[in-house]
XYZ file of C-alpha atoms in Angstrom:
615
model
C 133.476 -72.771 -55.782
C 133.109 -71.200 -52.354
C 131.365 -73.317 -49.786
C 129.096 -71.677 -47.234
C 129.732 -73.993 -44.363
C 129.173 -73.480 -40.673
C 132.056 -73.937 -38.256
C 130.600 -77.253 -37.133
C 130.414 -78.394 -40.778
C 134.009 -77.188 -41.446
C 135.266 -79.166 -38.422
C 133.256 -82.182 -39.675
C 134.923 -81.891 -43.100
C 138.315 -81.393 -41.440
C 137.842 -84.724 -39.690
C 135.937 -86.599 -42.350
C 138.326 -86.195 -45.334
C 141.452 -87.524 -43.569
C 139.361 -90.240 -41.922
C 137.957 -91.321 -45.269
C 141.409 -91.398 -46.814
C 142.731 -93.348 -43.890
C 139.890 -95.931 -44.220
C 140.639 -96.296 -47.945
C 144.362 -96.434 -47.317
C 144.013 -99.058 -44.525
C 141.636 -101.132 -46.694
C 144.051 -101.033 -49.652
C 147.012 -101.907 -47.469
C 145.057 -104.747 -45.844
C 144.129 -106.092 -49.300
C 147.823 -105.986 -50.427
C 148.866 -107.758 -47.231
C 146.266 -110.417 -47.825
C 147.603 -110.821 -51.396
C 151.169 -111.181 -50.019
C 150.052 -113.754 -47.461
C 148.281 -115.603 -50.247
C 151.457 -115.624 -52.356
C 153.492 -116.765 -49.334
C 150.974 -119.483 -48.643
C 151.171 -120.709 -52.301
C 154.981 -120.634 -52.151
C 154.909 -122.590 -48.907
C 152.491 -125.047 -50.457
C 154.764 -125.513 -53.377
C 157.684 -126.068 -51.148
C 155.783 -128.591 -48.940
C 154.586 -130.437 -52.036
C 158.123 -130.580 -53.428
C 159.396 -131.904 -50.050
C 156.780 -134.690 -49.938
C 157.481 -135.792 -53.546
C 161.166 -135.892 -52.724
C 160.439 -138.101 -49.721
C 158.453 -140.562 -51.843
C 161.140 -140.558 -54.500
C 163.762 -141.315 -51.907
C 161.698 -144.207 -50.555
C 161.111 -145.758 -53.933
C 164.726 -145.317 -54.947
C 165.881 -146.668 -51.603
C 163.685 -149.778 -51.843
C 164.926 -150.519 -55.436
C 168.534 -149.841 -54.536
C 168.335 -152.255 -51.582
C 167.031 -154.994 -53.865
C 169.844 -154.503 -56.434
C 172.491 -154.306 -53.700
C 171.182 -157.346 -51.970
C 171.321 -159.303 -55.178
C 174.744 -158.316 -56.433
C 176.299 -158.037 -52.912
C 174.835 -161.501 -52.007
C 173.199 -159.972 -48.960
C 170.031 -160.948 -47.351
C 168.102 -158.315 -49.240
C 165.039 -156.656 -47.935
C 163.396 -158.428 -45.076
C 159.659 -158.804 -44.982
C 159.498 -156.509 -42.009
C 161.566 -153.812 -43.728
C 159.443 -154.113 -46.805
C 156.299 -153.577 -44.838
C 157.818 -150.617 -43.095
C 158.745 -148.939 -46.390
C 155.288 -149.684 -47.691
C 153.631 -148.026 -44.682
C 155.877 -145.013 -44.914
C 155.159 -144.618 -48.621
C 151.411 -144.911 -47.910
C 151.653 -142.186 -45.250
C 153.646 -139.913 -47.505
C 151.079 -140.318 -50.344
C 148.250 -139.444 -47.800
C 150.136 -136.302 -46.818
C 150.654 -135.539 -50.484
C 146.958 -135.991 -51.183
C 146.065 -133.650 -48.388
C 148.451 -130.998 -49.677
C 147.016 -131.252 -53.286
C 143.329 -131.395 -52.233
C 141.501 -128.647 -54.046
C 144.212 -128.392 -56.805
C 142.925 -130.577 -59.723
C 146.235 -130.460 -61.698
C 148.305 -131.432 -58.720
C 145.886 -134.121 -57.744
C 146.143 -135.624 -61.171
C 149.957 -135.621 -61.028
C 149.938 -137.187 -57.577
C 147.497 -139.917 -58.793
C 149.885 -140.589 -61.739
C 152.966 -141.042 -59.514
C 150.915 -143.091 -57.031
C 149.945 -145.454 -59.859
C 153.617 -145.686 -60.863
C 154.398 -146.312 -57.229
C 151.949 -149.267 -57.129
C 153.462 -150.697 -60.299
C 156.991 -150.366 -58.911
C 155.909 -151.953 -55.716
C 154.464 -154.994 -57.597
C 157.708 -155.271 -59.608
C 159.701 -155.205 -56.307
C 157.400 -157.797 -54.924
C 158.000 -160.086 -57.961
C 161.680 -159.415 -57.800
C 161.792 -160.368 -54.141
C 159.894 -163.579 -54.956
C 162.285 -164.420 -57.921
C 165.230 -163.612 -55.698
C 164.025 -166.001 -52.986
C 163.399 -168.733 -55.680
C 166.820 -167.913 -57.182
C 165.182 -167.331 -60.533
C 167.809 -165.335 -62.366
C 165.988 -164.967 -65.533
C 162.803 -163.658 -63.832
C 164.943 -161.437 -61.655
C 166.664 -159.898 -64.684
C 163.261 -159.248 -66.270
C 162.176 -157.561 -63.068
C 165.251 -155.424 -62.963
C 164.598 -154.344 -66.501
C 160.933 -153.475 -65.753
C 162.064 -151.741 -62.597
C 164.479 -149.656 -64.475
C 161.813 -148.461 -66.897
C 159.261 -147.815 -64.186
C 161.855 -145.927 -62.053
C 162.715 -143.745 -64.995
C 159.030 -143.027 -65.527
C 158.505 -142.407 -61.811
C 161.574 -140.111 -61.682
C 160.369 -138.212 -64.718
C 156.895 -137.694 -63.161
C 158.285 -136.560 -59.871
C 160.751 -134.229 -61.550
C 157.877 -132.728 -63.560
C 156.022 -132.064 -60.294
C 159.162 -130.693 -58.662
C 159.951 -128.465 -61.626
C 156.339 -127.088 -61.662
C 156.461 -126.339 -57.973
C 159.844 -124.675 -58.342
C 158.472 -122.504 -61.107
C 155.475 -121.628 -58.806
C 157.879 -120.875 -55.945
C 160.013 -118.526 -58.140
C 156.889 -116.791 -59.516
C 155.315 -116.334 -56.087
C 158.618 -115.183 -54.652
C 158.887 -112.452 -57.307
C 155.281 -111.543 -56.818
C 155.769 -111.343 -53.089
C 158.844 -109.129 -53.509
C 156.843 -106.821 -55.790
C 153.937 -106.751 -53.344
C 156.156 -105.937 -50.424
C 157.744 -103.112 -52.462
C 154.284 -101.856 -53.300
C 153.284 -101.968 -49.721
C 156.300 -99.996 -48.594
C 155.655 -97.446 -51.395
C 151.990 -97.237 -50.441
C 152.968 -96.713 -46.751
C 155.327 -93.893 -47.655
C 152.737 -92.298 -49.998
C 149.849 -92.734 -47.512
C 151.666 -91.190 -44.591
C 152.965 -88.292 -46.667
C 149.616 -87.734 -48.354
C 147.681 -87.977 -45.080
C 149.942 -85.415 -43.406
C 149.755 -83.081 -46.494
C 145.896 -83.504 -46.541
C 145.594 -82.669 -42.843
C 147.901 -79.704 -43.094
C 146.192 -78.484 -46.242
C 142.709 -78.717 -44.779
C 143.819 -77.098 -41.491
C 145.491 -74.252 -43.342
C 142.508 -73.766 -45.620
C 140.026 -73.608 -42.855
C 142.371 -71.826 -40.369
C 143.195 -69.066 -42.901
C 139.448 -68.568 -43.614
C 138.501 -68.527 -39.922
C 141.507 -66.396 -38.872
C 140.900 -63.870 -41.556
C 137.228 -63.538 -40.535
C 138.168 -63.444 -36.810
C 140.682 -60.652 -37.563
C 137.847 -58.649 -39.140
C 135.780 -59.115 -35.917
C 138.729 -58.017 -33.752
C 139.231 -54.981 -36.056
C 135.536 -54.217 -35.659
C 135.963 -54.145 -31.822
C 138.837 -51.673 -32.135
C 136.880 -49.544 -34.617
C 133.873 -49.569 -32.281
C 136.122 -48.508 -29.384
C 137.549 -45.608 -31.504
C 134.109 -44.620 -32.728
C 134.951 -45.476 -36.395
C 132.757 -47.127 -39.048
C 132.788 -50.923 -38.950
C 133.903 -53.185 -41.726
C 131.248 -54.416 -44.225
C 129.289 -57.417 -43.080
C 130.966 -60.787 -43.509
C 129.390 -63.122 -46.015
C 128.401 -66.691 -45.399
C 126.154 -68.549 -43.087
C 128.598 -69.769 -40.427
C 128.749 -68.805 -36.759
C 131.347 -66.088 -37.420
C 128.982 -64.416 -39.962
C 126.183 -64.557 -37.389
C 128.430 -63.174 -34.746
C 129.530 -60.362 -37.015
C 125.841 -59.572 -37.793
C 124.921 -59.453 -34.102
C 128.128 -57.398 -33.388
C 127.041 -54.834 -35.975
C 123.543 -54.728 -34.494
C 125.007 -54.328 -30.996
C 127.333 -51.604 -32.204
C 124.347 -49.805 -33.775
C 122.324 -50.179 -30.584
C 125.319 -48.943 -28.394
C 125.818 -46.053 -30.753
C 122.230 -45.101 -30.452
C 122.203 -45.599 -26.683
C 125.392 -43.444 -26.421
C 123.748 -40.753 -28.550
C 120.638 -40.788 -26.294
C 122.870 -40.872 -23.182
C 124.782 -37.835 -24.449
C 121.487 -36.136 -25.215
C 120.208 -36.904 -21.748
C 123.416 -35.712 -20.078
C 123.588 -32.615 -22.339
C 119.936 -31.686 -21.620
C 119.816 -32.796 -17.973
C 118.591 -30.141 -15.551
C 121.013 -31.468 -12.910
C 124.792 -31.156 -12.969
C 126.426 -34.467 -14.035
C 130.244 -34.527 -13.695
C 133.218 -36.642 -12.897
C 136.184 -35.889 -10.556
C 139.625 -37.456 -10.341
C 141.111 -38.758 -7.159
C 142.167 -35.276 -6.111
C 138.584 -33.979 -6.553
C 139.477 -32.078 -9.744
C 136.813 -31.913 -12.467
C 137.403 -34.186 -15.451
C 134.237 -33.219 -17.238
C 130.788 -31.749 -16.706
C 127.535 -31.402 -18.626
C 126.119 -28.052 -19.890
C 123.821 -27.770 -16.868
C 126.847 -26.650 -14.842
C 126.828 -23.318 -16.733
C 123.094 -22.797 -16.153
C 123.290 -23.654 -12.392
C 126.731 -22.542 -11.339
C 127.618 -20.077 -14.140
C 130.784 -22.118 -15.156
C 131.030 -23.460 -18.647
C 132.092 -27.193 -18.723
C 135.493 -26.230 -20.181
C 136.101 -23.822 -17.298
C 135.495 -26.558 -14.756
C 137.915 -29.125 -16.266
C 141.005 -29.162 -14.018
C 139.312 -27.021 -11.395
C 139.102 -28.364 -7.826
C 135.627 -28.949 -6.366
C 136.952 -27.687 -3.077
C 137.334 -24.235 -4.650
C 133.647 -24.117 -5.579
C 132.396 -25.238 -2.161
C 131.513 -22.630 0.432
C 134.569 -21.932 2.576
C 133.026 -23.043 5.823
C 132.073 -26.457 4.347
C 135.361 -27.325 2.532
C 136.865 -29.521 5.120
C 133.663 -31.402 5.798
C 133.071 -31.905 2.095
C 136.617 -33.329 1.640
C 136.006 -35.729 4.537
C 132.690 -36.895 3.109
C 134.249 -37.512 -0.329
C 137.029 -39.543 1.221
C 134.509 -41.653 3.110
C 132.701 -42.361 -0.188
C 135.751 -44.443 -1.361
C 134.917 -47.054 1.161
C 131.349 -47.465 -0.092
C 130.122 -49.704 -2.825
C 126.961 -47.678 -3.679
C 126.319 -43.982 -4.265
C 126.377 -41.818 -1.113
C 124.485 -38.479 -0.705
C 126.568 -35.526 0.236
C 125.239 -32.034 0.965
C 127.536 -29.080 0.111
C 126.941 -25.435 -0.675
C 128.475 -24.259 -3.962
C 129.606 -20.760 -4.697
C 128.393 -19.599 -8.166
C 130.621 -17.707 -10.548
C 128.789 -14.480 -9.579
C 129.640 -15.067 -5.898
C 126.161 -16.221 -4.772
C 125.742 -19.542 -3.010
C 123.428 -22.434 -3.825
C 122.593 -25.549 -1.809
C 123.516 -28.792 -3.679
C 122.734 -32.463 -2.912
C 125.453 -34.624 -4.381
C 124.975 -38.274 -5.298
C 128.561 -39.538 -5.331
C 129.954 -42.907 -6.344
C 133.609 -43.883 -6.368
C 134.927 -46.185 -9.243
C 137.910 -48.194 -8.007
C 138.840 -49.260 -11.556
C 138.853 -45.763 -13.074
C 139.899 -44.002 -9.891
C 137.163 -41.488 -10.474
C 134.180 -39.955 -8.613
C 130.989 -39.921 -10.654
C 128.625 -37.257 -9.336
C 125.111 -35.949 -9.931
C 124.490 -32.647 -8.206
C 120.879 -31.535 -7.556
C 119.887 -28.040 -6.624
C 118.104 -28.235 -3.289
C 118.080 -24.447 -2.517
C 114.268 -24.403 -2.563
C 114.018 -27.426 -0.351
C 116.473 -25.927 2.079
C 114.427 -22.757 2.074
C 111.266 -24.730 2.785
C 113.022 -26.558 5.664
C 114.094 -23.210 7.054
C 110.539 -21.915 6.800
C 109.283 -25.115 8.469
C 111.725 -24.625 11.382
C 110.654 -21.034 11.692
C 107.006 -22.179 11.624
C 107.646 -24.805 14.257
C 109.501 -22.265 16.402
C 106.522 -19.916 15.966
C 104.160 -22.687 16.945
C 106.326 -23.541 19.953
C 106.691 -19.979 21.197
C 103.845 -17.963 19.695
C 101.073 -20.582 19.807
C 101.697 -23.134 22.549
C 102.411 -20.479 25.173
C 99.058 -18.594 24.736
C 97.220 -21.971 24.523
C 98.727 -23.071 27.757
C 97.664 -19.748 29.285
C 94.142 -20.230 28.028
C 94.056 -23.811 29.413
C 95.184 -22.457 32.772
C 92.496 -19.752 32.688
C 89.849 -22.409 31.831
C 91.019 -24.477 34.760
C 90.516 -21.444 37.075
C 87.031 -21.052 35.684
C 86.258 -24.705 36.315
C 87.569 -24.354 39.869
C 85.097 -21.446 40.398
C 87.785 -18.834 40.949
C 85.560 -16.294 39.156
C 82.270 -17.481 40.541
C 79.902 -20.351 39.938
C 78.919 -20.975 36.276
C 75.539 -22.031 35.110
C 75.046 -25.516 33.707
C 75.080 -24.093 30.214
C 78.384 -22.238 30.964
C 79.923 -25.328 32.475
C 79.057 -27.288 29.294
C 80.597 -24.599 27.090
C 83.677 -24.496 29.286
C 84.117 -28.288 28.941
C 83.905 -27.954 25.159
C 86.413 -25.184 25.174
C 88.788 -27.144 27.421
C 88.573 -30.258 25.107
C 89.310 -28.048 22.093
C 92.293 -26.458 23.819
C 93.619 -29.869 24.793
C 93.325 -31.093 21.171
C 95.202 -27.957 19.969
C 97.944 -28.379 22.527
C 98.275 -32.079 21.615
C 98.495 -31.164 17.953
C 101.223 -28.625 18.688
C 103.082 -31.102 20.836
C 102.814 -33.790 18.069
C 104.130 -31.246 15.493
C 107.047 -30.420 17.782
C 107.821 -34.096 18.432
C 107.694 -34.871 14.735
C 110.129 -32.039 14.037
C 112.482 -33.173 16.715
C 112.450 -36.732 15.442
C 112.980 -35.695 11.757
C 115.780 -33.300 12.646
C 117.448 -35.778 15.019
C 117.183 -33.452 17.982
C 115.207 -35.902 20.163
C 117.599 -37.557 22.734
C 116.635 -40.799 24.498
C 117.263 -41.391 28.186
C 117.788 -45.158 28.387
C 117.168 -47.329 31.366
C 116.204 -50.978 32.039
C 112.373 -51.093 32.333
C 109.941 -53.823 33.201
C 107.332 -54.277 30.509
C 104.526 -54.815 33.005
C 105.262 -51.420 34.551
C 105.163 -49.741 31.135
C 101.812 -51.508 30.508
C 100.494 -50.391 33.909
C 101.446 -46.719 33.532
C 100.119 -46.609 29.956
C 96.804 -48.203 30.931
C 96.438 -45.848 33.878
C 96.991 -42.834 31.574
C 93.994 -43.838 29.400
C 91.730 -45.235 32.126
C 89.314 -42.288 31.947
C 89.244 -42.450 28.118
C 88.606 -46.162 28.243
C 85.727 -45.800 30.804
C 84.254 -43.069 28.679
C 84.121 -45.394 25.634
C 83.028 -48.455 27.634
C 86.222 -50.396 26.781
C 88.268 -52.445 29.267
C 92.025 -52.958 29.160
C 93.514 -56.439 29.822
C 97.240 -56.768 30.597
C 98.779 -60.249 30.066
C 101.308 -60.828 32.887
C 104.951 -60.752 31.800
C 108.404 -60.724 33.387
C 110.214 -59.315 30.376
C 112.206 -56.067 30.395
C 113.535 -53.757 27.833
C 116.270 -51.116 27.622
C 114.536 -47.982 26.382
C 113.410 -44.432 27.104
C 110.500 -44.998 29.408
C 108.668 -41.786 28.636
C 108.899 -42.284 24.847
C 107.787 -45.982 25.004
C 104.873 -45.000 27.198
C 104.079 -42.255 24.604
C 104.005 -44.990 21.940
C 101.922 -47.282 24.121
C 99.403 -44.554 25.069
C 99.048 -43.593 21.365
C 98.422 -47.170 20.299
C 96.086 -47.952 23.222
C 94.135 -44.720 22.661
C 93.752 -45.661 18.989
C 92.594 -49.196 19.868
C 89.989 -47.684 22.284
C 88.788 -45.165 19.719
C 88.015 -47.844 17.202
C 86.708 -50.513 19.532
C 83.023 -51.110 20.199
C 81.561 -50.721 23.656
C 81.996 -53.611 26.080
C 85.031 -54.913 24.150
C 88.574 -55.546 25.390
C 91.948 -54.142 24.437
C 94.750 -56.620 25.231
C 98.371 -55.719 26.011
C 100.869 -58.559 25.743
C 104.613 -59.130 25.220
C 106.732 -61.976 23.867
C 110.441 -62.682 23.500
C 112.387 -63.769 20.483
C 116.077 -64.494 20.072
C 117.084 -60.855 19.464
C 114.140 -58.776 20.529
C 111.094 -58.194 22.739
C 107.795 -57.774 20.882
C 104.838 -55.822 22.352
C 101.305 -56.181 21.029
C 98.166 -54.074 21.432
C 95.140 -55.996 20.211
C 91.558 -54.734 19.836
C 88.223 -56.099 18.653
C 87.340 -53.083 16.435
C 86.471 -52.673 12.828
C 89.900 -53.573 11.496
C 91.885 -51.964 8.733
C 91.171 -52.574 5.036
C 94.094 -54.340 3.215
C 94.796 -51.364 0.992
C 95.590 -49.131 3.986
C 97.878 -51.516 5.854
C 101.040 -50.218 4.191
C 100.193 -46.544 4.596
C 98.720 -46.461 8.071
C 101.904 -45.071 9.651
C 102.186 -42.177 7.300
C 101.647 -38.587 8.522
C 98.136 -37.180 8.392
C 96.836 -40.565 7.077
C 93.341 -41.524 8.037
C 91.595 -44.761 7.077
C 88.312 -42.776 6.625
C 88.009 -39.093 5.992
C 85.398 -38.900 8.752
C 87.880 -40.234 11.378
C 89.633 -36.860 11.769
C 86.357 -35.248 12.765
C 84.493 -38.117 14.581
C 87.489 -39.670 16.222
C 89.293 -36.334 16.894
C 92.743 -37.556 15.625
C 95.564 -35.350 14.206
C 96.898 -38.111 11.912
C 100.395 -37.829 13.393
C 100.132 -40.302 16.267
C 101.149 -43.427 14.399
C 103.845 -41.603 12.435
C 105.324 -40.495 15.804
C 105.145 -43.976 17.205
C 106.958 -45.354 14.144
C 109.704 -42.642 14.414
C 110.193 -43.328 18.151
C 110.403 -47.151 17.727
C 112.861 -46.789 14.792
C 114.911 -44.387 16.867
C 115.266 -47.216 19.397
C 116.368 -49.493 16.522
C 113.172 -51.456 16.457
C 110.305 -52.187 14.054
C 106.605 -51.474 14.081
C 103.669 -52.887 12.156
C 100.046 -53.987 12.219
C 98.152 -57.184 11.612
C 94.581 -56.608 10.743
C 91.526 -57.978 8.851
C 88.600 -55.812 8.194
C 85.761 -56.528 10.611
C 87.991 -58.729 12.880
C 89.980 -56.228 14.914
C 93.667 -55.167 14.693
C 96.929 -55.956 16.433
C 99.502 -53.194 16.469
C 102.976 -54.495 17.427
C 106.376 -53.092 17.898
C 109.745 -54.819 18.734
C 112.789 -53.482 20.574
C 116.141 -55.192 20.168
C 117.617 -56.752 23.288
C 121.001 -55.089 22.579
C 119.969 -51.589 21.834
C 121.510 -49.857 18.840
C 120.246 -46.319 18.364
C 120.246 -44.516 15.043
C 122.291 -41.346 14.702
C 121.255 -38.353 12.632
C 123.061 -39.861 9.608
C 121.101 -43.010 9.807
C 123.969 -45.186 11.164
C 123.888 -47.125 14.377
C 125.467 -45.594 17.475
C 125.186 -45.993 21.245
C 126.305 -42.613 22.575
C 122.981 -41.314 23.955
C 122.486 -40.508 27.636
C 121.412 -43.046 30.153
C 119.676 -42.812 33.550
C 121.120 -44.664 36.490
């Protein structure tokens, strides 16, 4: 019958059966040893009893012999003192004999019999001693005759006891020898059987477990080769559960691999792998659609051959730098299609140290590059074809305001002011667009110098004095002795933008406060107002381009929506951070920090410190 045991139960059985046998074996052995000890004790008892009887017999014989010798050898006989001594010794020996036979009814009866005979012999000896002293020969002869009879009886009784005890000794000795032999045989049997049982159980369970584990190992090899797995193992043990979960995992992995292959096969982007020499190992079907090369044509082909000739060296250098990175790295490289045309590709490249392989996903960014080119052309157009005429118009309006073409009526002067404000807004928008483009393209250089924060505050506040007076807002500067290393014009641009915003959204007769504080690694500048505040849902997006808290702000507050985005870009160009603390209805505090040790960001987004400095 096949037992469906768990591994824990099998281990329990493996321990329990030998343990049970050992307990039974030890109990049997202990019982046999107790029996042997009992036999030895009985043999020792018989020997002790025999010894005591012999002592008494010797005392009686000795006392009788002394009487006879004293009579026929004409000696003094037994003195009273000697007689008492023999009597005391005999009494002590009988007490010892009684203690030995206590609890043994038959032996007690025999001891009582010889004790009675002893008393009778003692009385005869007493009479014989008296007759000897009285020199009564007739009485003494009678006493000797009685003594002879009683001595024979006493000797027969003691010999009976001794013979019985000798029989017991012989029987117990034989029994003890048999018991010892049985114990030795039992020890041999127990040791051999216990070893055989342990080995048998271990082999039984080990063969079962090993066979099932080999099936699991074979399943792992089959799964690696993509072959069908062995049938599910039966039973309810842990190995059966493990096999069940392994089969489920294999099914899930197979399904995931199928989906992954489907995704890769149907992906619109090129997914490929390159060896260490940048030769294609494989590619998905999108390569044929985008580049015109079938996946089989690419295998073994060098990526460098596909890249536009003027970008090959740069591409090689970028791929080599990827090896030192732990995450994927973006690489831009133009690829030459099979038909000879070129396409802009953005590569996401990751190097696997274990497999010595580049894993790449190449995305077609030709449209994006085209848009960027169009944007640059647009910015160039704005710069040259829009800002120049706007500046000319602004100059012409300034001449009109100065009365170069004659005095204007009040109505004309009002219209001129409106036109001048509109031109200023347009010029600022164009300037903001150009600044944004420079920042995004990395073409804005910073001229660094050590600047006092109070002077930055002073110049910025002076630049917006007229605007503050117009809105009825005062500017308060908290005194500070701190200094920063920065591009003064750009930081003033940030401050003016933030102060202007604070003024725009502050109520009349309120205060905008400029303050600075120092931390361990940076200087933090704050611009606080008492305006309407910013709703919580807009806090995270307030620095995005063209983002307004309310749609009416662009019209009523006359903002382009680029100011805060430009501030963020300038501060981050300095290696700092910018943010806002605000609660709706309780004002806002815009802050930005500049690191004490300035690390500027290069075009690639990595820190560098190679920008120009002013003396």
